C-alpha atoms as one frame of an Amber mdcrd trajectory, in Angstrom:
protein
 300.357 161.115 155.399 298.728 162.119 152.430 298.515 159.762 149.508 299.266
 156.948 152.057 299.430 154.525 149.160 300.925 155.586 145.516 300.074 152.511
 144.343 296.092 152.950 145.021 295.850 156.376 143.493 297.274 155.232 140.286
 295.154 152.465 139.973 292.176 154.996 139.997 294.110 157.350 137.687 294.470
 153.918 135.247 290.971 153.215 135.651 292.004 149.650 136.870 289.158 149.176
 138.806 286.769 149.453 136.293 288.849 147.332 134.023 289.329 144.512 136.184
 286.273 144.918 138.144 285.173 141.589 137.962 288.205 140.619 139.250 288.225
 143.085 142.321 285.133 141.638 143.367 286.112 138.034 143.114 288.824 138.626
 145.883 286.844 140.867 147.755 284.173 138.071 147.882 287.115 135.380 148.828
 287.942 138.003 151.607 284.505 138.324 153.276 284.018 134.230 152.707 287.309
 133.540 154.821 285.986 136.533 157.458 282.517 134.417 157.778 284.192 130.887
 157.532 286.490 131.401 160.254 284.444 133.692 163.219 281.425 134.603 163.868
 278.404 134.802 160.407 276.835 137.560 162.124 279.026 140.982 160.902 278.408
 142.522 164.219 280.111 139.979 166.078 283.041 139.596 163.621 285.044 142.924
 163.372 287.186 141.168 160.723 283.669 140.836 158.290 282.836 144.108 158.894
 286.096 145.217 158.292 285.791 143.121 154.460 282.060 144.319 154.194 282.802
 147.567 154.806 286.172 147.464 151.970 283.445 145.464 149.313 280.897 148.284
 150.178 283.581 150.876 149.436 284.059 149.295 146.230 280.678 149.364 145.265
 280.245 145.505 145.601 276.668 144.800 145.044 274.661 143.639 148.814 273.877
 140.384 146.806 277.346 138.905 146.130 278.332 140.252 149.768 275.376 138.103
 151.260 276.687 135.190 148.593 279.700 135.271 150.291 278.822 134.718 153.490
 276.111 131.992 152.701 278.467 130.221 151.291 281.011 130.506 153.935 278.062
 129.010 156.644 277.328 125.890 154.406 278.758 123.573 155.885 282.447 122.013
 156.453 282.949 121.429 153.045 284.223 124.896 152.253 287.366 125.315 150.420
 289.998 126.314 152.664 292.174 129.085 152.554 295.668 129.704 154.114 296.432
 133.658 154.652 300.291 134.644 154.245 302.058 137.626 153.653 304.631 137.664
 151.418 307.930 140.375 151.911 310.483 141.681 149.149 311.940 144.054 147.592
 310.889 145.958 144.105 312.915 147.963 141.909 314.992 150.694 143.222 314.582
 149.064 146.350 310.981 149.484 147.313 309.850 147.544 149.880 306.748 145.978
 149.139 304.303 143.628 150.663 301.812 141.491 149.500 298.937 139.663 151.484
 297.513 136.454 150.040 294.628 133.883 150.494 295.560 130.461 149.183 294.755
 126.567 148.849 298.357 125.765 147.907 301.191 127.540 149.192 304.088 126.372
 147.513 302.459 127.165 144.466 301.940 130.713 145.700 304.927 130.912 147.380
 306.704 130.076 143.761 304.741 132.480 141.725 305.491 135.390 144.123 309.179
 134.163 143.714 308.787 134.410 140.173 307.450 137.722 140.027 309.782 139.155
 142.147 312.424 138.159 140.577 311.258 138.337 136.411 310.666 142.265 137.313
 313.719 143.357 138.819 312.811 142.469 142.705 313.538 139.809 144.785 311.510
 138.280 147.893 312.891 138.392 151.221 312.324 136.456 154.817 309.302 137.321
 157.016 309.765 140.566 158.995 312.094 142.001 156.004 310.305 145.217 155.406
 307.162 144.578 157.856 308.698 147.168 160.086 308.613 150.039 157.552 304.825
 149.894 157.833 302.109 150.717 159.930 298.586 149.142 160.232 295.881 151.944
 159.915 292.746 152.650 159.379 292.449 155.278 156.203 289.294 157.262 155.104
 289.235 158.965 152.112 286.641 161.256 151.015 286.294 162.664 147.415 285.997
 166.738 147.329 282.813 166.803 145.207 281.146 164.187 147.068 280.679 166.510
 149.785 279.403 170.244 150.039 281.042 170.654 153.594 284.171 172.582 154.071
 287.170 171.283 155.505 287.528 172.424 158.512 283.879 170.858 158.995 284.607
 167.516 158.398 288.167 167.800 159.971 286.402 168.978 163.611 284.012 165.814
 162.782 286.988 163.491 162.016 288.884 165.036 165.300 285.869 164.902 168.003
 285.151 160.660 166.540 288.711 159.657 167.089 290.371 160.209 163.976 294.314
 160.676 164.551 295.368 162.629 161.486 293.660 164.890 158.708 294.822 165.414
 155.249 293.551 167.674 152.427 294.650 166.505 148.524 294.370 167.174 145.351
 290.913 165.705 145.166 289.825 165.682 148.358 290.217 164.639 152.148 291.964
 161.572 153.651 290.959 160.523 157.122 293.740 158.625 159.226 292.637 156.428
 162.433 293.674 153.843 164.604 292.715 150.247 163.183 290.649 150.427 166.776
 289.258 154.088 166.108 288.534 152.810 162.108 284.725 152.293 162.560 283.883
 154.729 164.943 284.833 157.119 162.663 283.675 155.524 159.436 279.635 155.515
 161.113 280.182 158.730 163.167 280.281 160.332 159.486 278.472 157.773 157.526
 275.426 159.191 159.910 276.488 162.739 158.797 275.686 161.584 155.486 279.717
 161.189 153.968 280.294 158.963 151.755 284.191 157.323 150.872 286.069 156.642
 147.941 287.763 154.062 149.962 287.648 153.373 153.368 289.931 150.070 154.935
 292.109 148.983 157.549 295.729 148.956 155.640 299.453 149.357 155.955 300.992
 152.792 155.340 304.711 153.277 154.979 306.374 155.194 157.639 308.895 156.326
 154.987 308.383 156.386 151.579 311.600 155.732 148.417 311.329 158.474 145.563
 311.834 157.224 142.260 312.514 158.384 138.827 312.199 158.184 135.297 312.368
 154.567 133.603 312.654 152.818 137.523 308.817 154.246 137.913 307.918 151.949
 134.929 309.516 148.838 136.356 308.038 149.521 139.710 304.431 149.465 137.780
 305.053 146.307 136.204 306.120 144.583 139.203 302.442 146.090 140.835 300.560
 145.042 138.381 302.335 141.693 138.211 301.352 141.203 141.596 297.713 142.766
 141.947 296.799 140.789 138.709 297.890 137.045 140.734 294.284 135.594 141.491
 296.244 134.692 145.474 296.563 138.240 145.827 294.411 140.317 148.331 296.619
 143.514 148.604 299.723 145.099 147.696 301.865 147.447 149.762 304.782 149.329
 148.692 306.664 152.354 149.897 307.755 154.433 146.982 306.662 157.803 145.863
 306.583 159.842 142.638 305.609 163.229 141.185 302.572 163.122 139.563 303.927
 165.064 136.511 306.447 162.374 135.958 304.157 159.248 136.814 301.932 160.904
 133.994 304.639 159.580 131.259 303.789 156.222 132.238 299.860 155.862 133.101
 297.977 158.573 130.846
């Protein structure tokens, strides 16, 4: 389970979250909007805005564009409407990837994911086409010098809130839950004072593709193809690579 998503520690190895950060919190912000517009205003009777608070917090969105958000989303029935759908495919080497989206035109979306599929060596596929090659769950990850406890501290923590899985990496801890167990276990050791590189509800891949030499290029093209569509949300893909080799292509 560790490393649940490739894809999300070689954005941080790229820096791409500081590079497009503006761009990050634009969605995130579209995110917690549709959360707000479409249940409850009031986070704490709307696990799906907590759920997008708690991913913008995790990203260091600023309180102010969070509250933005949701004013926004409470204005009125004017609101721009969005339509969530998940689009399925295949990448390079066979990947299977998956891509969430909030949009106010679908065809248009629909033809741009096409597009992109298809321009980098991928192709999108029917609903359900890879879905079952991933599981929703709620991931935790904790950065080793954030923290001055030992591991098998925070892994009796993790254990006695819930959590269903405990890894240790390269640069620190990963936390695996339930999407039910997620914020139980995010307070439980928010109160014990941890903090999280990233903390969300997401889809991990039950079994991952490994890939090699100039394929691990076209995969990253095809990602950042996708992440860098303004309908995007999130991107999900199942494919692994050693970190030596990856190096080549992101340092």
């Amino acid at each position: 389970m560790a490393g649940h998503s490739k894809w999300k520690n070689i954005q941080h190895r790229k820096g791409r979250q500081d590079a497009i950060r503006g761009k990050i919190f634009a969605k995130l912000g579209r995110e917690i909007y549709v959360a707000a517009r479409q249940g409850d205003k009031d986070p704490a009777n709307n696990q799906k805005l907590r759920l997008a608070i708690a991913k913008a917090k995790a990203q260091n969105m600023p309180n102010d564009n969070i509250e933005r958000a949701i004013k926004k989303a409470t204005g009125g029935g004017d609101g721009q409407d969005y339509e969530q759908i998940t689009y399925e495919g295949y990448g390079p080497g066979g990947i299977a990837v998956m891509v969430d989206t909030l949009t106010d035109n679908r065809n248009r979306t629909a033809a741009d994911m096409r597009h992109i599929f298809s321009k980098r060596g991928g192709n999108l596929g029917e609903a359900g086409c890879v879905s079952w090659m991933f599981d929703r769950k709620g991931v935790l990850t904790i950065d080793r010098d954030s923290t001055d406890k030992d591991e098998e501290e925070i892994l009796l923590l993790a254990l006695e809130n819930g959590a269903d899985d405990f890894e240790t990496t390269d640069k620190g801890f990963e936390i695996t839950t339930s999407p039910e167990a997620f914020e139980d276990v995010k307070e439980a050791l928010e109160a014990e004072g941890f903090t999280f590189a990233d903390a969300e509800v997401t889809l991990v891949p039950s079994n991952k593709v490994h890939v090699h030499g100039e394929m691990i290029k076209n995969i990253l093209s095809l990602m950042d193809a996708l992440e860098d569509h303004d309908d995007v949300q999130n991107v999900y893909a199942n494919f692994d690579v050693d970190d030596e080799e990856l190096a080549r292509y992101t340092d």
